[in-house]
């Protein structure tokens, strides 16, 4: 095992979320390269991912709360996100669409904008060397259907946080995945794009495990700093599973 000075200390926020859990686990498995920390919102979430001392419980909406977790880290992976809930009483057999809502105080404005801004500010003050932010495709279109979910304007607020990060002066990588799939990772050919161009193609979704891997690979590839890209995958069996992340990242030129 490498000594602590050559390992990268990484904080994953939203570490109990569906993608955050995968990133946290991968970092833990690669303890020769990384020292992992997690940040979650509740004690219950902390227990869910192992309950160890390297998991911090903090409310990202409070600008002081994330300060202890970022002390001494080299890199931050931001995977926090507001989560819409389905209103009870939806009956799929009757057709129509379910209605969604956000819990009070947990709207995208508070979580995806204020919460992410607070993390960026805390990381910058702690002299963090690299921030990887996972956003979403669709942000170029203010009328994207996701914005109407629970009247949350989620992509608008996510994009505002992305913009804030891009202007922060901290080296950043902004990853905007397409639709997230709960499928096996490392099986597909990954595709990068910009400006939501992939949404006009057949390749606009990606397994969460592949997003998680790209987050970690971004930390290992210097050329991902000050870059932003959309991320999707070809269907399993089409193309060749991506192994060479350096060459994938070399296709990225956009800063935002």
mmCIF file of C-alpha atoms in Angstrom:
data_model
loop_
_atom_site.group_PDB
_atom_site.id
_atom_site.type_symbol
_atom_site.label_atom_id
_atom_site.label_comp_id
_atom_site.label_asym_id
_atom_site.label_seq_id
_atom_site.Cartn_x
_atom_site.Cartn_y
_atom_site.Cartn_z
ATOM 1 C CA UNK A 1 0.000 0.000 0.000
ATOM 2 C CA UNK A 2 1.244 3.463 -0.857
ATOM 3 C CA UNK A 3 1.917 5.744 2.070
ATOM 4 C CA UNK A 4 -0.673 8.362 2.982
ATOM 5 C CA UNK A 5 1.233 11.153 1.279
ATOM 6 C CA UNK A 6 0.878 9.592 -2.173
ATOM 7 C CA UNK A 7 -2.736 8.550 -1.721
ATOM 8 C CA UNK A 8 -5.499 10.983 -2.625
ATOM 9 C CA UNK A 9 -7.905 11.869 0.189
ATOM 10 C CA UNK A 10 -11.369 12.178 -1.325
ATOM 11 C CA UNK A 11 -14.650 13.294 0.190
ATOM 12 C CA UNK A 12 -17.801 11.985 -1.519
ATOM 13 C CA UNK A 13 -20.947 13.919 -0.639
ATOM 14 C CA UNK A 14 -24.323 12.300 -1.140
ATOM 15 C CA UNK A 15 -22.448 9.130 -0.212
ATOM 16 C CA UNK A 16 -25.630 7.246 0.696
ATOM 17 C CA UNK A 17 -27.327 8.091 -2.604
ATOM 18 C CA UNK A 18 -27.594 5.542 -5.373
ATOM 19 C CA UNK A 19 -24.537 6.753 -7.296
ATOM 20 C CA UNK A 20 -22.708 8.094 -4.229
ATOM 21 C CA UNK A 21 -22.716 4.660 -2.598
ATOM 22 C CA UNK A 22 -20.998 3.160 -5.640
ATOM 23 C CA UNK A 23 -18.311 5.869 -5.698
ATOM 24 C CA UNK A 24 -17.671 5.489 -1.958
ATOM 25 C CA UNK A 25 -17.374 1.703 -2.264
ATOM 26 C CA UNK A 26 -15.008 1.925 -5.260
ATOM 27 C CA UNK A 27 -12.742 4.387 -3.428
ATOM 28 C CA UNK A 28 -12.679 2.082 -0.389
ATOM 29 C CA UNK A 29 -11.752 -0.882 -2.577
ATOM 30 C CA UNK A 30 -8.813 1.101 -4.006
ATOM 31 C CA UNK A 31 -7.245 1.963 -0.696
ATOM 32 C CA UNK A 32 -3.799 1.778 -2.311
ATOM 33 C CA UNK A 33 -4.712 4.954 -4.242
ATOM 34 C CA UNK A 34 -7.376 6.678 -2.158
ATOM 35 C CA UNK A 35 -8.369 7.558 1.373
ATOM 36 C CA UNK A 36 -12.157 7.821 1.243
ATOM 37 C CA UNK A 37 -14.489 9.938 3.330
ATOM 38 C CA UNK A 38 -18.235 10.160 2.954
ATOM 39 C CA UNK A 39 -20.755 12.845 3.798
ATOM 40 C CA UNK A 40 -24.438 12.093 4.353
ATOM 41 C CA UNK A 41 -27.436 14.015 5.661
ATOM 42 C CA UNK A 42 -28.678 11.723 8.423
ATOM 43 C CA UNK A 43 -27.415 9.223 11.008
ATOM 44 C CA UNK A 44 -29.666 6.675 9.317
ATOM 45 C CA UNK A 45 -27.803 7.169 6.016
ATOM 46 C CA UNK A 46 -24.484 6.886 7.835
ATOM 47 C CA UNK A 47 -25.486 3.472 9.218
ATOM 48 C CA UNK A 48 -26.659 2.394 5.772
ATOM 49 C CA UNK A 49 -23.136 2.781 4.352
ATOM 50 C CA UNK A 50 -21.236 1.223 7.214
ATOM 51 C CA UNK A 51 -21.406 3.784 10.008
ATOM 52 C CA UNK A 52 -17.629 4.229 10.270
ATOM 53 C CA UNK A 53 -15.797 7.300 11.583
ATOM 54 C CA UNK A 54 -14.854 8.409 8.080
ATOM 55 C CA UNK A 55 -18.498 9.224 7.336
ATOM 56 C CA UNK A 56 -19.578 12.737 8.289
ATOM 57 C CA UNK A 57 -23.184 13.706 8.959
ATOM 58 C CA UNK A 58 -23.920 17.261 7.846
ATOM 59 C CA UNK A 59 -26.675 19.409 6.403
ATOM 60 C CA UNK A 60 -25.209 20.911 3.238
ATOM 61 C CA UNK A 61 -27.789 23.717 3.345
ATOM 62 C CA UNK A 62 -25.925 25.096 6.368
ATOM 63 C CA UNK A 63 -22.819 26.904 5.121
ATOM 64 C CA UNK A 64 -20.717 25.888 8.160
ATOM 65 C CA UNK A 65 -21.783 22.257 8.283
ATOM 66 C CA UNK A 66 -19.482 20.850 5.611
ATOM 67 C CA UNK A 67 -16.366 22.631 6.895
ATOM 68 C CA UNK A 68 -15.102 19.790 9.161
ATOM 69 C CA UNK A 69 -15.532 17.177 6.411
ATOM 70 C CA UNK A 70 -13.368 19.029 3.873
ATOM 71 C CA UNK A 71 -10.394 19.644 6.153
ATOM 72 C CA UNK A 72 -7.306 17.909 4.772
ATOM 73 C CA UNK A 73 -8.929 16.508 1.640
ATOM 74 C CA UNK A 74 -7.312 16.652 -1.803
ATOM 75 C CA UNK A 75 -10.478 16.209 -3.832
ATOM 76 C CA UNK A 76 -14.231 16.503 -3.495
ATOM 77 C CA UNK A 77 -16.825 14.541 -5.476
ATOM 78 C CA UNK A 78 -20.236 16.208 -5.223
ATOM 79 C CA UNK A 79 -23.114 13.771 -5.635
ATOM 80 C CA UNK A 80 -25.768 15.480 -3.544
ATOM 81 C CA UNK A 81 -29.102 16.063 -5.246
ATOM 82 C CA UNK A 82 -32.670 16.957 -4.389
ATOM 83 C CA UNK A 83 -34.889 13.897 -4.806
ATOM 84 C CA UNK A 84 -38.493 14.256 -5.958
ATOM 85 C CA UNK A 85 -41.021 12.026 -4.214
ATOM 86 C CA UNK A 86 -44.102 10.579 -5.826
ATOM 87 C CA UNK A 87 -47.436 11.785 -4.465
ATOM 88 C CA UNK A 88 -49.377 8.921 -2.916
ATOM 89 C CA UNK A 89 -52.452 7.546 -4.625
ATOM 90 C CA UNK A 90 -51.109 7.157 -8.155
ATOM 91 C CA UNK A 91 -52.725 4.218 -9.922
ATOM 92 C CA UNK A 92 -50.766 3.195 -13.052
ATOM 93 C CA UNK A 93 -53.720 1.134 -14.307
ATOM 94 C CA UNK A 94 -55.711 4.356 -14.761
ATOM 95 C CA UNK A 95 -53.134 5.837 -17.137
ATOM 96 C CA UNK A 96 -51.936 9.403 -16.741
ATOM 97 C CA UNK A 97 -48.714 10.322 -15.026
ATOM 98 C CA UNK A 98 -47.688 10.293 -11.389
ATOM 99 C CA UNK A 99 -47.312 13.638 -9.671
ATOM 100 C CA UNK A 100 -44.139 14.498 -7.830
ATOM 101 C CA UNK A 101 -43.248 16.835 -4.993
ATOM 102 C CA UNK A 102 -40.192 17.888 -3.021
ATOM 103 C CA UNK A 103 -40.220 17.836 0.768
ATOM 104 C CA UNK A 104 -40.301 21.210 2.409
ATOM 105 C CA UNK A 105 -36.838 22.744 2.617
ATOM 106 C CA UNK A 106 -35.426 20.088 0.278
ATOM 107 C CA UNK A 107 -36.218 21.741 -3.042
ATOM 108 C CA UNK A 108 -33.540 21.857 -5.743
ATOM 109 C CA UNK A 109 -32.924 25.528 -4.965
ATOM 110 C CA UNK A 110 -31.862 24.620 -1.413
ATOM 111 C CA UNK A 111 -30.079 21.337 -2.174
ATOM 112 C CA UNK A 112 -28.682 21.626 -5.700
ATOM 113 C CA UNK A 113 -27.905 25.332 -5.594
ATOM 114 C CA UNK A 114 -27.335 26.525 -2.005
ATOM 115 C CA UNK A 115 -26.114 23.106 -0.832
ATOM 116 C CA UNK A 116 -23.623 22.728 -3.665
ATOM 117 C CA UNK A 117 -22.471 26.346 -3.410
ATOM 118 C CA UNK A 118 -21.754 25.761 0.290
ATOM 119 C CA UNK A 119 -19.683 22.680 -0.536
ATOM 120 C CA UNK A 120 -17.714 24.556 -3.211
ATOM 121 C CA UNK A 121 -17.062 27.475 -0.850
ATOM 122 C CA UNK A 122 -15.917 25.180 1.969
ATOM 123 C CA UNK A 123 -13.654 23.210 -0.377
ATOM 124 C CA UNK A 124 -12.143 26.361 -1.818
ATOM 125 C CA UNK A 125 -11.426 27.744 1.654
ATOM 126 C CA UNK A 126 -9.762 24.422 2.554
ATOM 127 C CA UNK A 127 -7.573 24.645 -0.553
ATOM 128 C CA UNK A 128 -8.987 21.520 -2.187
ATOM 129 C CA UNK A 129 -7.165 20.721 -5.433
ATOM 130 C CA UNK A 130 -9.975 19.230 -7.533
ATOM 131 C CA UNK A 131 -13.781 19.241 -7.400
ATOM 132 C CA UNK A 132 -15.770 16.754 -9.470
ATOM 133 C CA UNK A 133 -19.410 17.771 -9.737
ATOM 134 C CA UNK A 134 -22.022 15.409 -11.134
ATOM 135 C CA UNK A 135 -24.792 17.402 -12.764
ATOM 136 C CA UNK A 136 -27.177 16.284 -15.470
ATOM 137 C CA UNK A 137 -27.742 16.511 -19.186
ATOM 138 C CA UNK A 138 -30.678 18.667 -20.213
ATOM 139 C CA UNK A 139 -29.487 21.884 -18.578
ATOM 140 C CA UNK A 140 -29.316 23.845 -21.832
ATOM 141 C CA UNK A 141 -33.121 23.642 -22.172
ATOM 142 C CA UNK A 142 -35.040 25.692 -19.567
ATOM 143 C CA UNK A 143 -38.234 23.935 -20.688
ATOM 144 C CA UNK A 144 -36.858 20.445 -20.069
ATOM 145 C CA UNK A 145 -39.636 18.234 -18.600
ATOM 146 C CA UNK A 146 -37.506 17.461 -15.525
ATOM 147 C CA UNK A 147 -37.825 21.109 -14.510
ATOM 148 C CA UNK A 148 -41.578 20.754 -14.078
ATOM 149 C CA UNK A 149 -41.252 17.870 -11.597
ATOM 150 C CA UNK A 150 -42.617 19.172 -8.304
ATOM 151 C CA UNK A 151 -42.161 22.714 -9.669
ATOM 152 C CA UNK A 152 -38.535 22.299 -8.654
ATOM 153 C CA UNK A 153 -36.685 23.612 -11.726
ATOM 154 C CA UNK A 154 -34.036 21.061 -10.808
ATOM 155 C CA UNK A 155 -31.882 21.416 -13.938
ATOM 156 C CA UNK A 156 -31.918 25.203 -13.668
ATOM 157 C CA UNK A 157 -30.516 25.077 -10.118
ATOM 158 C CA UNK A 158 -28.029 22.319 -10.950
ATOM 159 C CA UNK A 159 -26.709 24.396 -13.826
ATOM 160 C CA UNK A 160 -26.408 27.451 -11.593
ATOM 161 C CA UNK A 161 -24.176 25.405 -9.264
ATOM 162 C CA UNK A 162 -22.133 24.165 -12.242
ATOM 163 C CA UNK A 163 -21.617 27.754 -13.365
ATOM 164 C CA UNK A 164 -20.593 28.775 -9.852
ATOM 165 C CA UNK A 165 -18.020 25.982 -9.740
ATOM 166 C CA UNK A 166 -16.662 26.863 -13.182
ATOM 167 C CA UNK A 167 -16.107 30.435 -11.976
ATOM 168 C CA UNK A 168 -14.702 29.478 -8.557
ATOM 169 C CA UNK A 169 -11.055 29.233 -9.572
ATOM 170 C CA UNK A 170 -10.823 25.715 -8.105
ATOM 171 C CA UNK A 171 -9.802 23.052 -10.658
ATOM 172 C CA UNK A 172 -13.037 21.306 -11.544
ATOM 173 C CA UNK A 173 -14.550 18.567 -13.669
ATOM 174 C CA UNK A 174 -18.266 18.819 -14.415
ATOM 175 C CA UNK A 175 -19.850 15.529 -15.481
ATOM 176 C CA UNK A 176 -23.381 15.651 -16.894
ATOM 177 C CA UNK A 177 -24.700 12.129 -17.297
ATOM 178 C CA UNK A 178 -27.783 11.170 -19.259
ATOM 179 C CA UNK A 179 -30.528 8.973 -17.796
ATOM 180 C CA UNK A 180 -29.114 6.832 -14.982
ATOM 181 C CA UNK A 181 -29.505 3.065 -15.212
ATOM 182 C CA UNK A 182 -29.155 0.514 -12.424
ATOM 183 C CA UNK A 183 -27.105 -1.841 -14.597
ATOM 184 C CA UNK A 184 -23.611 -3.335 -14.377
ATOM 185 C CA UNK A 185 -20.698 -1.018 -15.038
ATOM 186 C CA UNK A 186 -17.604 -1.584 -17.200
ATOM 187 C CA UNK A 187 -19.674 -3.373 -19.866
ATOM 188 C CA UNK A 188 -20.330 -0.514 -22.275
ATOM 189 C CA UNK A 189 -18.614 1.894 -24.574
ATOM 190 C CA UNK A 190 -18.862 5.346 -23.025
ATOM 191 C CA UNK A 191 -19.517 8.451 -25.078
ATOM 192 C CA UNK A 192 -18.758 12.071 -24.198
ATOM 193 C CA UNK A 193 -20.449 15.114 -25.680
ATOM 194 C CA UNK A 194 -21.309 18.733 -25.026
ATOM 195 C CA UNK A 195 -24.280 21.099 -24.986
ATOM 196 C CA UNK A 196 -26.837 18.295 -24.722
ATOM 197 C CA UNK A 197 -26.080 17.143 -28.276
ATOM 198 C CA UNK A 198 -26.286 13.505 -27.109
ATOM 199 C CA UNK A 199 -29.950 14.028 -26.218
ATOM 200 C CA UNK A 200 -30.667 14.142 -29.952
ATOM 201 C CA UNK A 201 -29.124 10.673 -30.399
ATOM 202 C CA UNK A 202 -29.931 7.118 -29.317
ATOM 203 C CA UNK A 203 -27.130 7.172 -26.737
ATOM 204 C CA UNK A 204 -28.483 9.203 -23.857
ATOM 205 C CA UNK A 205 -28.398 6.912 -20.823
ATOM 206 C CA UNK A 206 -25.640 5.360 -18.714
ATOM 207 C CA UNK A 207 -25.252 2.923 -15.807
ATOM 208 C CA UNK A 208 -24.664 4.598 -12.438
ATOM 209 C CA UNK A 209 -21.618 2.368 -11.951
ATOM 210 C CA UNK A 210 -20.036 3.848 -15.084
ATOM 211 C CA UNK A 211 -20.712 7.393 -13.878
ATOM 212 C CA UNK A 212 -19.057 6.420 -10.589
ATOM 213 C CA UNK A 213 -16.001 5.067 -12.397
ATOM 214 C CA UNK A 214 -15.693 8.214 -14.512
ATOM 215 C CA UNK A 215 -15.770 10.348 -11.327
ATOM 216 C CA UNK A 216 -12.821 8.411 -9.934
ATOM 217 C CA UNK A 217 -10.910 8.302 -13.212
ATOM 218 C CA UNK A 218 -11.320 12.079 -13.487
ATOM 219 C CA UNK A 219 -9.294 12.437 -10.275
ATOM 220 C CA UNK A 220 -6.481 10.381 -11.812
ATOM 221 C CA UNK A 221 -6.329 12.293 -15.091
ATOM 222 C CA UNK A 222 -4.915 15.782 -14.909
ATOM 223 C CA UNK A 223 -6.420 16.712 -18.288
ATOM 224 C CA UNK A 224 -9.977 16.576 -16.883
ATOM 225 C CA UNK A 225 -9.338 19.734 -14.833
ATOM 226 C CA UNK A 226 -11.270 22.823 -15.978
ATOM 227 C CA UNK A 227 -13.430 20.654 -18.247
ATOM 228 C CA UNK A 228 -17.139 19.862 -18.541
ATOM 229 C CA UNK A 229 -18.781 17.105 -20.543
ATOM 230 C CA UNK A 230 -21.970 15.177 -21.134
ATOM 231 C CA UNK A 231 -21.687 11.437 -20.572
ATOM 232 C CA UNK A 232 -23.665 8.514 -21.962
ATOM 233 C CA UNK A 233 -23.104 4.936 -23.093
ATOM 234 C CA UNK A 234 -23.793 2.761 -26.095
ATOM 235 C CA UNK A 235 -26.099 -0.186 -25.434
ATOM 236 C CA UNK A 236 -24.407 -3.252 -23.971
ATOM 237 C CA UNK A 237 -22.916 -5.284 -26.803
ATOM 238 C CA UNK A 238 -22.648 -2.295 -29.164
ATOM 239 C CA UNK A 239 -19.099 -0.989 -29.387
ATOM 240 C CA UNK A 240 -16.259 -1.909 -27.044
ATOM 241 C CA UNK A 241 -16.337 -1.465 -23.282
ATOM 242 C CA UNK A 242 -14.318 1.628 -22.348
ATOM 243 C CA UNK A 243 -11.057 0.804 -20.557
ATOM 244 C CA UNK A 244 -8.844 3.675 -21.680
ATOM 245 C CA UNK A 245 -10.167 6.699 -19.819
ATOM 246 C CA UNK A 246 -7.271 8.895 -20.864
ATOM 247 C CA UNK A 247 -8.354 8.638 -24.479
ATOM 248 C CA UNK A 248 -12.021 9.158 -23.537
ATOM 249 C CA UNK A 249 -11.104 12.341 -21.678
ATOM 250 C CA UNK A 250 -8.897 13.537 -24.522
ATOM 251 C CA UNK A 251 -12.077 14.033 -26.577
ATOM 252 C CA UNK A 252 -13.320 16.640 -24.103
ATOM 253 C CA UNK A 253 -12.522 20.249 -25.007
ATOM 254 C CA UNK A 254 -15.333 22.301 -23.465
ATOM 255 C CA UNK A 255 -14.735 24.241 -20.256
ATOM 256 C CA UNK A 256 -18.455 24.522 -19.607
#
